Short mmCIF file of N, CA, C and O in Angstrom, two decimals:
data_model
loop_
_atom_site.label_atom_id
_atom_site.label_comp_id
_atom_site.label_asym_id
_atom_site.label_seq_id
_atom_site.Cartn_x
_atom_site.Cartn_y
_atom_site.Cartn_z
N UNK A 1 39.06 19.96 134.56
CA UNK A 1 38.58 20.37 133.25
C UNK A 1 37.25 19.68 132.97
O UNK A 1 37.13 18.51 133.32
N UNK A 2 36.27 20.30 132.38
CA UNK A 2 34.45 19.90 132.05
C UNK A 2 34.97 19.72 130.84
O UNK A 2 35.36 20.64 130.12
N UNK A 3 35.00 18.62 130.58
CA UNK A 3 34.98 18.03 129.32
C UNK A 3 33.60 17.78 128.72
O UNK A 3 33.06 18.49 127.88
N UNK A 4 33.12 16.68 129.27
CA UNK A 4 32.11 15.52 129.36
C UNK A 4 30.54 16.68 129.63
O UNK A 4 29.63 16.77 128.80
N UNK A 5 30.59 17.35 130.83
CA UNK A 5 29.31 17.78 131.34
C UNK A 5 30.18 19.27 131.80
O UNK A 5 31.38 19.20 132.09
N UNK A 6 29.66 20.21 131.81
CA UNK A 6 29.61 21.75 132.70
C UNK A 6 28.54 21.82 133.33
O UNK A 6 27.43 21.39 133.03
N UNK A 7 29.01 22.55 134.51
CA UNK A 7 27.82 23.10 135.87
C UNK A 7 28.00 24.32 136.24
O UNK A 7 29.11 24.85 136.37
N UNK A 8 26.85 24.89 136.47
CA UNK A 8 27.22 26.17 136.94
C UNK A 8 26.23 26.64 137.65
O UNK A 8 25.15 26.09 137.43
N UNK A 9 26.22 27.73 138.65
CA UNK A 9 25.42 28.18 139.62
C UNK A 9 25.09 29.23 139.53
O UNK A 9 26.09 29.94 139.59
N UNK A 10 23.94 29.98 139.37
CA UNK A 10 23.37 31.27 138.44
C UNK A 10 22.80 31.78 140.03
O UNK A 10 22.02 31.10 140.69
N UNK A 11 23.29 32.97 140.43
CA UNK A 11 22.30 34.02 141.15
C UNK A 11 21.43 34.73 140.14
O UNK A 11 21.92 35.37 139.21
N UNK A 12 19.93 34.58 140.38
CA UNK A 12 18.70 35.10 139.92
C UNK A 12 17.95 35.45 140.08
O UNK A 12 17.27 34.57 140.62
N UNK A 13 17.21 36.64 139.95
CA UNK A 13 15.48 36.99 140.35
C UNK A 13 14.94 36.54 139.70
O UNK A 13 13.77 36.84 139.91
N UNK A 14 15.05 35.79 138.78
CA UNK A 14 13.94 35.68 137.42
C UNK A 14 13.53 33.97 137.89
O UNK A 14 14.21 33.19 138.55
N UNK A 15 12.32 33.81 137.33
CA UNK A 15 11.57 32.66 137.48
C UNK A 15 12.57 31.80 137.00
O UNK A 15 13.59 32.20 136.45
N UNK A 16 12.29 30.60 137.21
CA UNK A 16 12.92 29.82 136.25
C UNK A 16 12.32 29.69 134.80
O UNK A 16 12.87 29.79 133.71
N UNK A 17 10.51 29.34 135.27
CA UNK A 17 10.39 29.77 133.42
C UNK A 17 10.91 30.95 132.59
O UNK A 17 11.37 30.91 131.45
N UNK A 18 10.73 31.98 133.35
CA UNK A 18 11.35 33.07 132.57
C UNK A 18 12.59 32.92 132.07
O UNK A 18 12.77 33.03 130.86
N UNK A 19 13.70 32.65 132.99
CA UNK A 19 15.11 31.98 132.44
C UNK A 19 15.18 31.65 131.39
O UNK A 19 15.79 32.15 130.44
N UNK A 20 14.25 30.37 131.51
CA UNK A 20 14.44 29.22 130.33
C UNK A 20 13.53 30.26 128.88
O UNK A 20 13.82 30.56 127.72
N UNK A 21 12.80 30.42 129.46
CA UNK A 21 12.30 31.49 128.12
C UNK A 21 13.04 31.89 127.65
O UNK A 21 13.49 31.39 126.62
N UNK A 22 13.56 33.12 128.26
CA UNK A 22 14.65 33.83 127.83
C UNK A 22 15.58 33.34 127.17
O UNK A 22 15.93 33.86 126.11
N UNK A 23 16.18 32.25 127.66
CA UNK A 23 17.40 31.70 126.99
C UNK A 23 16.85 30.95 125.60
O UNK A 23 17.46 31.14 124.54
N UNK A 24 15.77 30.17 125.64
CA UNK A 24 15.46 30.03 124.24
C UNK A 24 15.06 30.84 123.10
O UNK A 24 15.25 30.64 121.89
N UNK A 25 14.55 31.66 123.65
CA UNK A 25 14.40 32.94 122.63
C UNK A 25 15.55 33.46 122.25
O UNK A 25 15.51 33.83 121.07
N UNK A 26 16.96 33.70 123.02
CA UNK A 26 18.05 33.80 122.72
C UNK A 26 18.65 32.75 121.78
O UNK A 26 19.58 33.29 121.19
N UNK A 27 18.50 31.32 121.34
CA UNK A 27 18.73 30.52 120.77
C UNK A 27 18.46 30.12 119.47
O UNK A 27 19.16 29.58 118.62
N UNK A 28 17.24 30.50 119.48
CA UNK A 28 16.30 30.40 118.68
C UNK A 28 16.85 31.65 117.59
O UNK A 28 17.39 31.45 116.50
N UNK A 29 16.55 32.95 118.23
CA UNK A 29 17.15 34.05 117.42
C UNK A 29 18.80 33.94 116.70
O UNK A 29 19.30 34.60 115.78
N UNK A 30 19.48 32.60 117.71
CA UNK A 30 21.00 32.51 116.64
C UNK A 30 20.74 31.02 116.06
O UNK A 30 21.49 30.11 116.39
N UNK A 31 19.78 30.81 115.28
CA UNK A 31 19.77 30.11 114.72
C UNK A 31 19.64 28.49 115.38
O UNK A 31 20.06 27.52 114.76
N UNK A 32 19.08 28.41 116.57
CA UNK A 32 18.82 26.80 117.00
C UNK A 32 17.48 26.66 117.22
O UNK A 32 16.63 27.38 117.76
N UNK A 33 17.45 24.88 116.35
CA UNK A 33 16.04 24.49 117.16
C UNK A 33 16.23 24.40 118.91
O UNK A 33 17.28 24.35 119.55
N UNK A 34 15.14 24.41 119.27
CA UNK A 34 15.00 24.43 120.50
C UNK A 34 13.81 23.62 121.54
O UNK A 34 12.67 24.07 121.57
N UNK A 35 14.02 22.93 122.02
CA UNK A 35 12.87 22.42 122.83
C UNK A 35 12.72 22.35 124.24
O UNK A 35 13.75 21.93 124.77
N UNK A 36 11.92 22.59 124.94
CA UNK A 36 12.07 22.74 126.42
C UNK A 36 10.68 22.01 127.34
O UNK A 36 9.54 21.89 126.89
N UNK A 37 11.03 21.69 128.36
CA UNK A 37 10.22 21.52 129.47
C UNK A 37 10.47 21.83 130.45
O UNK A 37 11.55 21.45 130.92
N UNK A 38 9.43 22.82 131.36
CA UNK A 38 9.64 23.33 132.45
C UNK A 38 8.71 22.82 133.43
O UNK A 38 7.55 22.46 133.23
N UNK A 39 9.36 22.83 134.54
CA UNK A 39 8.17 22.00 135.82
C UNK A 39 8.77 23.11 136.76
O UNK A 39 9.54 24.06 136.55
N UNK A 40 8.07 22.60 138.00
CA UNK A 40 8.20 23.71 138.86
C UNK A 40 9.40 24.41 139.38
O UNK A 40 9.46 25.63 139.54
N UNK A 41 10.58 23.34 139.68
CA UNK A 41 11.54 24.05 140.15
C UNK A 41 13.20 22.62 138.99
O UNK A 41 14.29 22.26 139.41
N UNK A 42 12.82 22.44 138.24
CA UNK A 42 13.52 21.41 137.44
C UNK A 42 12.95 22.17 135.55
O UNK A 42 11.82 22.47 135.19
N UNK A 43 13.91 22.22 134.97
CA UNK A 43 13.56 22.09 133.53
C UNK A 43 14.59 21.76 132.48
O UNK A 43 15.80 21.85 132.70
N UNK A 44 14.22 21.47 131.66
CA UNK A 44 15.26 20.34 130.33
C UNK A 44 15.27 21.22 129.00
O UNK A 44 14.31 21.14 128.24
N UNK A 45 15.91 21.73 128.83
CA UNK A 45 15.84 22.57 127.54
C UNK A 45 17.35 21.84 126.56
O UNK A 45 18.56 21.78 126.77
N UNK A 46 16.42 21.40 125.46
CA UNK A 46 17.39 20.75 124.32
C UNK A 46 17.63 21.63 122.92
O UNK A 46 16.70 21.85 122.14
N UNK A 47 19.04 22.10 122.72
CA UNK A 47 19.09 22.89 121.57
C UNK A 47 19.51 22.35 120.25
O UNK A 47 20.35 21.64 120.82
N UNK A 48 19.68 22.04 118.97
CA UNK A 48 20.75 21.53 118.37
C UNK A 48 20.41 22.97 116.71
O UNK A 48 19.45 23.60 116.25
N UNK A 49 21.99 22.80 116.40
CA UNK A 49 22.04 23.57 115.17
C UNK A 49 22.49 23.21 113.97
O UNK A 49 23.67 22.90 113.80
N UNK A 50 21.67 23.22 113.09
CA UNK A 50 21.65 22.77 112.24
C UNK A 50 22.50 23.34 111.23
O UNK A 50 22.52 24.55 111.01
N UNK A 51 23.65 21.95 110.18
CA UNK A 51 24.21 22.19 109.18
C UNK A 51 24.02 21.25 107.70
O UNK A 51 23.10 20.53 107.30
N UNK A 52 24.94 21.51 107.29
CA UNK A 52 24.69 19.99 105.96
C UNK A 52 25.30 18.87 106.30
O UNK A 52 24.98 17.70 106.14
N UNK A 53 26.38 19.45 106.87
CA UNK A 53 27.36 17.85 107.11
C UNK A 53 26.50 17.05 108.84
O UNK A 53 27.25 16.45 109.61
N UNK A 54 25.32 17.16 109.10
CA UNK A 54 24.69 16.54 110.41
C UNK A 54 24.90 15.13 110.27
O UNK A 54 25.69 14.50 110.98
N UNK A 55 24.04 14.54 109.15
CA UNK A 55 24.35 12.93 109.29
C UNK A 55 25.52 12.73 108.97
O UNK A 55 25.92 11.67 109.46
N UNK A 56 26.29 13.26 108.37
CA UNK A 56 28.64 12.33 107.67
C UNK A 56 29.18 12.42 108.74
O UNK A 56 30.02 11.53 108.79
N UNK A 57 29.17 13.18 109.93
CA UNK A 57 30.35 13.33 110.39
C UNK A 57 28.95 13.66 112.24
O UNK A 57 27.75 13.73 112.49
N UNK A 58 30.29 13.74 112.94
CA UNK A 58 29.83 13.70 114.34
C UNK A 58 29.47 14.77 114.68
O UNK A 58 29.82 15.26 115.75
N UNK A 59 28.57 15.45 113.72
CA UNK A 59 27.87 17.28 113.88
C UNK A 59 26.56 16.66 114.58
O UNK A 59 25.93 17.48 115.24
N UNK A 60 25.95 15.15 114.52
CA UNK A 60 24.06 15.18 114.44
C UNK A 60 24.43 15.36 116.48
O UNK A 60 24.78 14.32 117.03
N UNK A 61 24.36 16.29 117.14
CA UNK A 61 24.20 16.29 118.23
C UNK A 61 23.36 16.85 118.80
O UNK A 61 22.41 16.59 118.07
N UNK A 62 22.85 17.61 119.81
CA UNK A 62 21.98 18.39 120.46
C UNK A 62 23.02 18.72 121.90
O UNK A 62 23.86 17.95 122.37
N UNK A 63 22.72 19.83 122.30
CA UNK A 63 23.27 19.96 124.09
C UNK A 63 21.60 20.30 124.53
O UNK A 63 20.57 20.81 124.09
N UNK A 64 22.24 19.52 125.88
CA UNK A 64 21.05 19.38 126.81
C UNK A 64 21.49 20.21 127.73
O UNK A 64 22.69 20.16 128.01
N UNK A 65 20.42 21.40 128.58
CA UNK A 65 20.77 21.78 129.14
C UNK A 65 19.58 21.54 130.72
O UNK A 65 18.53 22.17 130.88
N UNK A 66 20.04 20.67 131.51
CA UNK A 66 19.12 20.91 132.80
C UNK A 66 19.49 21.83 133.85
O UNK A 66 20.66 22.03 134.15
N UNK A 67 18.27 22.52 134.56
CA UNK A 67 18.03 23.34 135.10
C UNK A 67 17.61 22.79 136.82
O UNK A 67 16.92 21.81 137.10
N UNK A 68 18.12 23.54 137.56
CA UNK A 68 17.20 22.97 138.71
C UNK A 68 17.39 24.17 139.71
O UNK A 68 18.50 24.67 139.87
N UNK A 69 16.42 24.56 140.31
CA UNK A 69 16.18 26.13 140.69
C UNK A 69 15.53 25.96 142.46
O UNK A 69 14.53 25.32 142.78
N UNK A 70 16.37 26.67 143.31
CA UNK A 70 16.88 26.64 144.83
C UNK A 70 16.23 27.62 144.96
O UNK A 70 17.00 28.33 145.61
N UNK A 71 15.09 28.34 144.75
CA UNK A 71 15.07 30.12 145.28
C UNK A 71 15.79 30.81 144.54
O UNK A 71 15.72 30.58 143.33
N UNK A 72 16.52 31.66 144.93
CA UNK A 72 17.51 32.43 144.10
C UNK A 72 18.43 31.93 143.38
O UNK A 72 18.88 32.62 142.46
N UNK A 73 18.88 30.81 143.58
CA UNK A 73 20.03 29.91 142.80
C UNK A 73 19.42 29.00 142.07
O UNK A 73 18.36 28.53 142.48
N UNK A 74 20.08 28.54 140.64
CA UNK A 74 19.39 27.83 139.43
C UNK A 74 21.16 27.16 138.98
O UNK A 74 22.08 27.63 138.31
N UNK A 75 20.99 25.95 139.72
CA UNK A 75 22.34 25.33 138.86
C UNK A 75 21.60 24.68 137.59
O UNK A 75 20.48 24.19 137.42
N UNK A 76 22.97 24.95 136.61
CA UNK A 76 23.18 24.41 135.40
C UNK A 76 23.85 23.56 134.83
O UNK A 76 24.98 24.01 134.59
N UNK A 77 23.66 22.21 134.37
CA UNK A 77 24.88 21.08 133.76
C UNK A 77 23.74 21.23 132.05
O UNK A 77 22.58 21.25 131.64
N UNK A 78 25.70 21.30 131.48
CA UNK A 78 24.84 21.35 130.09
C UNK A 78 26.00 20.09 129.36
O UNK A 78 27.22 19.98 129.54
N UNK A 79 25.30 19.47 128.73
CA UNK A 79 26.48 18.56 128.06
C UNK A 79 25.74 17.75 126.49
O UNK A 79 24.59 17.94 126.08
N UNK A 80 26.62 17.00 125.97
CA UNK A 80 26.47 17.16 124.40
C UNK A 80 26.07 15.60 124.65
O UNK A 80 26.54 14.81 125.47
N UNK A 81 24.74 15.38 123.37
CA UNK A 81 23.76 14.14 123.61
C UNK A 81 24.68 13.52 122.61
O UNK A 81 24.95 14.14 121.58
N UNK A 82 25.13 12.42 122.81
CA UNK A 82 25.65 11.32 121.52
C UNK A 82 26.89 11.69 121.71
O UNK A 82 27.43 11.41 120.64
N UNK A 83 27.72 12.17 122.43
CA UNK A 83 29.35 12.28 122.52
C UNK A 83 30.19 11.51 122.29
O UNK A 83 31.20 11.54 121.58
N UNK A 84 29.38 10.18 123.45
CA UNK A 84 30.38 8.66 123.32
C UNK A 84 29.86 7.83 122.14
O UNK A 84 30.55 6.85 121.90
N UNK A 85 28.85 8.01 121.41
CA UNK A 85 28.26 6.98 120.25
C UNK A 85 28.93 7.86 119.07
O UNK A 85 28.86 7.33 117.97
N UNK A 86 29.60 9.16 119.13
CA UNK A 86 30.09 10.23 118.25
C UNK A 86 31.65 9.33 118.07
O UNK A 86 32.03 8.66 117.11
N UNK A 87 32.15 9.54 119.00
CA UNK A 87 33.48 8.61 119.16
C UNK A 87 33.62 7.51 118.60
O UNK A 87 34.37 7.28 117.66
N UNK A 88 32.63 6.46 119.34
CA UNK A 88 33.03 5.49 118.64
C UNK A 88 32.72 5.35 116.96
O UNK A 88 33.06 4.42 116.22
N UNK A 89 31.94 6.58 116.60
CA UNK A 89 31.56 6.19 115.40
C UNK A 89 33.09 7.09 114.30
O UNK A 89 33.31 6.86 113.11
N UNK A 90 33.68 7.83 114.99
CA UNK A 90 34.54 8.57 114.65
C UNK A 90 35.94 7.41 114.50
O UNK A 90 36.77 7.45 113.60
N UNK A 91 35.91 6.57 115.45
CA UNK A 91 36.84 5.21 115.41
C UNK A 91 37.17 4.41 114.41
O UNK A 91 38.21 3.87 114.04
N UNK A 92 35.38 4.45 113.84
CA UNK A 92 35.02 3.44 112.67
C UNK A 92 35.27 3.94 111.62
O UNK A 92 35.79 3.21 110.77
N UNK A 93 34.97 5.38 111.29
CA UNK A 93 35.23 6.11 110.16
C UNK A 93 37.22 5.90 109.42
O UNK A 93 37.59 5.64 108.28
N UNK A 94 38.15 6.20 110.87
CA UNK A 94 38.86 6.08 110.31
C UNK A 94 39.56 4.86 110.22
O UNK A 94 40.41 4.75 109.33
N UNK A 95 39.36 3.97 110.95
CA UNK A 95 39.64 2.34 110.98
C UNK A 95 39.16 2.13 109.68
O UNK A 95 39.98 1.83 108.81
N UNK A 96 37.43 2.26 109.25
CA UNK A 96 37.26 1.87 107.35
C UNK A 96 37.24 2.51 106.40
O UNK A 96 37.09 1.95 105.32
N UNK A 97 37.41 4.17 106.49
CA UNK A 97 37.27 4.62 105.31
C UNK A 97 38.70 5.33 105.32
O UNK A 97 39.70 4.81 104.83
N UNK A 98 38.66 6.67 105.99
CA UNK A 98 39.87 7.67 105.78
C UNK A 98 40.13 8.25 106.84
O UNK A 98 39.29 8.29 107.73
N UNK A 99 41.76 9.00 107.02
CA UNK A 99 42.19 9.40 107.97
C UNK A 99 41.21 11.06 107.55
O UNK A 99 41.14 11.94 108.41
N UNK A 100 40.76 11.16 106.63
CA UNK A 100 40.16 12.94 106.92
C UNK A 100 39.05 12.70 107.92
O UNK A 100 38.63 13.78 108.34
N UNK A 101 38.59 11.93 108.31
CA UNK A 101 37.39 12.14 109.35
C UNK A 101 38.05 12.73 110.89
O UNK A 101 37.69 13.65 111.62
N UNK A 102 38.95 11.92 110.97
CA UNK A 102 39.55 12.96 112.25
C UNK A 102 39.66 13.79 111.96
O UNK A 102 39.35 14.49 112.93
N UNK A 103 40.03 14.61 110.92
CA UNK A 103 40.40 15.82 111.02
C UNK A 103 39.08 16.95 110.96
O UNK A 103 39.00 18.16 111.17
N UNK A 104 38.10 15.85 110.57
CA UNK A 104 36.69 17.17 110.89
C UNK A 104 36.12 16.57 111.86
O UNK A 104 35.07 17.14 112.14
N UNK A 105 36.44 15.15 112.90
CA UNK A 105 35.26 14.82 113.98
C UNK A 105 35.80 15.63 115.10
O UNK A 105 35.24 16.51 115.76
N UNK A 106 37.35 15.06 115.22
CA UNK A 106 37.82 15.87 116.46
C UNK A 106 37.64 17.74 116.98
O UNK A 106 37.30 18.21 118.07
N UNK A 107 37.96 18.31 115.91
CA UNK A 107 37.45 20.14 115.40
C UNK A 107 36.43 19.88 116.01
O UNK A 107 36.28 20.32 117.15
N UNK A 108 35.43 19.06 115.34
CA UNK A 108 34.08 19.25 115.64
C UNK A 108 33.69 19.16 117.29
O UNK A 108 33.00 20.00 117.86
N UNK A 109 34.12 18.28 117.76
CA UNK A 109 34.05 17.68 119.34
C UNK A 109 34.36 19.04 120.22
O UNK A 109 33.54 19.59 120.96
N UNK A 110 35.88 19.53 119.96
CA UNK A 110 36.55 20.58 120.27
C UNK A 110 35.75 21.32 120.25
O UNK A 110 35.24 21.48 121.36
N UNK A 111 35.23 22.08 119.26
CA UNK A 111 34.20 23.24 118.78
C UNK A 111 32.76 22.76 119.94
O UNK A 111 32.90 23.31 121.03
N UNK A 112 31.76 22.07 119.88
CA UNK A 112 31.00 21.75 120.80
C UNK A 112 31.57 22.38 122.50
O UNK A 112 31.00 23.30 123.08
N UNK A 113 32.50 21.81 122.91
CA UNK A 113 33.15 22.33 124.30
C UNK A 113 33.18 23.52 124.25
O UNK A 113 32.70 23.99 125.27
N UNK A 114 33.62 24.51 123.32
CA UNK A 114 34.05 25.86 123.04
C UNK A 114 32.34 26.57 123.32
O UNK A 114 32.06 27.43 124.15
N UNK A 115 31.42 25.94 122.41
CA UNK A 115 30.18 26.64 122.25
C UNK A 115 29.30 26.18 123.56
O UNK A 115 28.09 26.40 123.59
N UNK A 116 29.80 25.70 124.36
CA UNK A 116 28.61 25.16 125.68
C UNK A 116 29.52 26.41 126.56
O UNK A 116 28.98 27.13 127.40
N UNK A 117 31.11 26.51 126.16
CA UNK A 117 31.42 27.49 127.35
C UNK A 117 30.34 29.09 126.85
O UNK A 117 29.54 29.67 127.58
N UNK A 118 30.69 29.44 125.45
CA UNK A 118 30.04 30.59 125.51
C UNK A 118 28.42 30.24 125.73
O UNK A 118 27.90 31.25 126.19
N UNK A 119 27.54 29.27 125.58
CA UNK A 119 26.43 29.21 126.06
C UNK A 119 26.00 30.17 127.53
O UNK A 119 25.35 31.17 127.84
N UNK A 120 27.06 28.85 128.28
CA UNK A 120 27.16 29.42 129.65
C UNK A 120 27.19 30.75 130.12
O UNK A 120 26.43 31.24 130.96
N UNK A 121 28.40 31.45 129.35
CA UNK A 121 28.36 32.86 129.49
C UNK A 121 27.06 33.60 129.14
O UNK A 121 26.57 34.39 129.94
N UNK A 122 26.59 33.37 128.12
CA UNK A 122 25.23 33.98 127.92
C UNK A 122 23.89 33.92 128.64
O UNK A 122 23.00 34.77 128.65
N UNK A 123 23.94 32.57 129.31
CA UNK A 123 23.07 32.43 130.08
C UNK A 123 23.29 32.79 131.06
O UNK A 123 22.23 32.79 131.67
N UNK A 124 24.40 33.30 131.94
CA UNK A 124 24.72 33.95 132.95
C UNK A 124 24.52 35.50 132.84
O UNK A 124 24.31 36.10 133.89
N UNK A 125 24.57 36.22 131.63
CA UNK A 125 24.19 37.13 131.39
C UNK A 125 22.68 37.58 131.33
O UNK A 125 22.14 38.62 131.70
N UNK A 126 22.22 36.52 130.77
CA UNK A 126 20.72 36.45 130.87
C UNK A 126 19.95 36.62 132.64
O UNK A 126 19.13 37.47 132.99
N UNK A 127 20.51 35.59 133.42
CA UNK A 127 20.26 35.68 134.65
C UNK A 127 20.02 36.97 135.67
O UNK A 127 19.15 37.38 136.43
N UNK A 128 21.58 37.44 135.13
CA UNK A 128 21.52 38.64 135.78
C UNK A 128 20.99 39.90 134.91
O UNK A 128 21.51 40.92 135.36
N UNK A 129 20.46 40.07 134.23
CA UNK A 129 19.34 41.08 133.72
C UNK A 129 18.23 41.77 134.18
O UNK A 129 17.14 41.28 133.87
N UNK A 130 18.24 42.43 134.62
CA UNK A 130 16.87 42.63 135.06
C UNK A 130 15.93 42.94 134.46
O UNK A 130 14.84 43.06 135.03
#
């Protein structure tokens, strides 16, 4: 089970900048900031989406997604920035204030895993597009 980090291996014609284009323009259009760097056969594209509750609770994250591109093959590891500093801060919440913080950090954690799988899917869709 990809808890922590997902990988995945994309058959592609498309550049890698184009990829990464593509996929941020896809991101961008559902509502994420987005930032990227592309080099020749390596690129770093950072998304995060924005709500109200970012600083209370373990929402302030970003997923990172690196790229690294073989010719036709472009593996992918995408995983969530601040996970383990999310935790422990999720520890503290309910050790000093209240037991409701688990009940929106953990969802929240959960939910992150859920949205890197459909990432994935989309960017695999993207790939194969012509």
């Amino acid at each position: 089970m990809e808890i922590f980090k997902k990988e995945r291996i994309l058959d592609t014609t498309k550049s890698l900048d184009d990829l990464v284009k593509a996929f941020s323009t896809y991101l961008t259009n559902n509502g994420w900031k987005v930032q990227s760097n592309v080099e020749s056969e390596k690129a770093i594209l950072q998304a995060q989406k924005f709500g109200i509750l970012r600083g209370l609770i373990a929402a302030n994250r970003a997923l990172t997604f690196v790229f690294t591109s073989d010719g036709s093959q472009v593996k992918v590891e995408v995983g969530v920035g601040k996970l383990l500093g999310d935790i422990a801060v999720t520890a503290i919440e309910v050790i000093l204030l209240s037991e409701i913080f688990i009940i929106v950090d953990v969802p929240e954690i959960a939910w992150s895993d859920h949205v890197e799988k459909e990432l994935l899917n989309e960017l695999q869709n993207i790939a194969t597009q012509q």
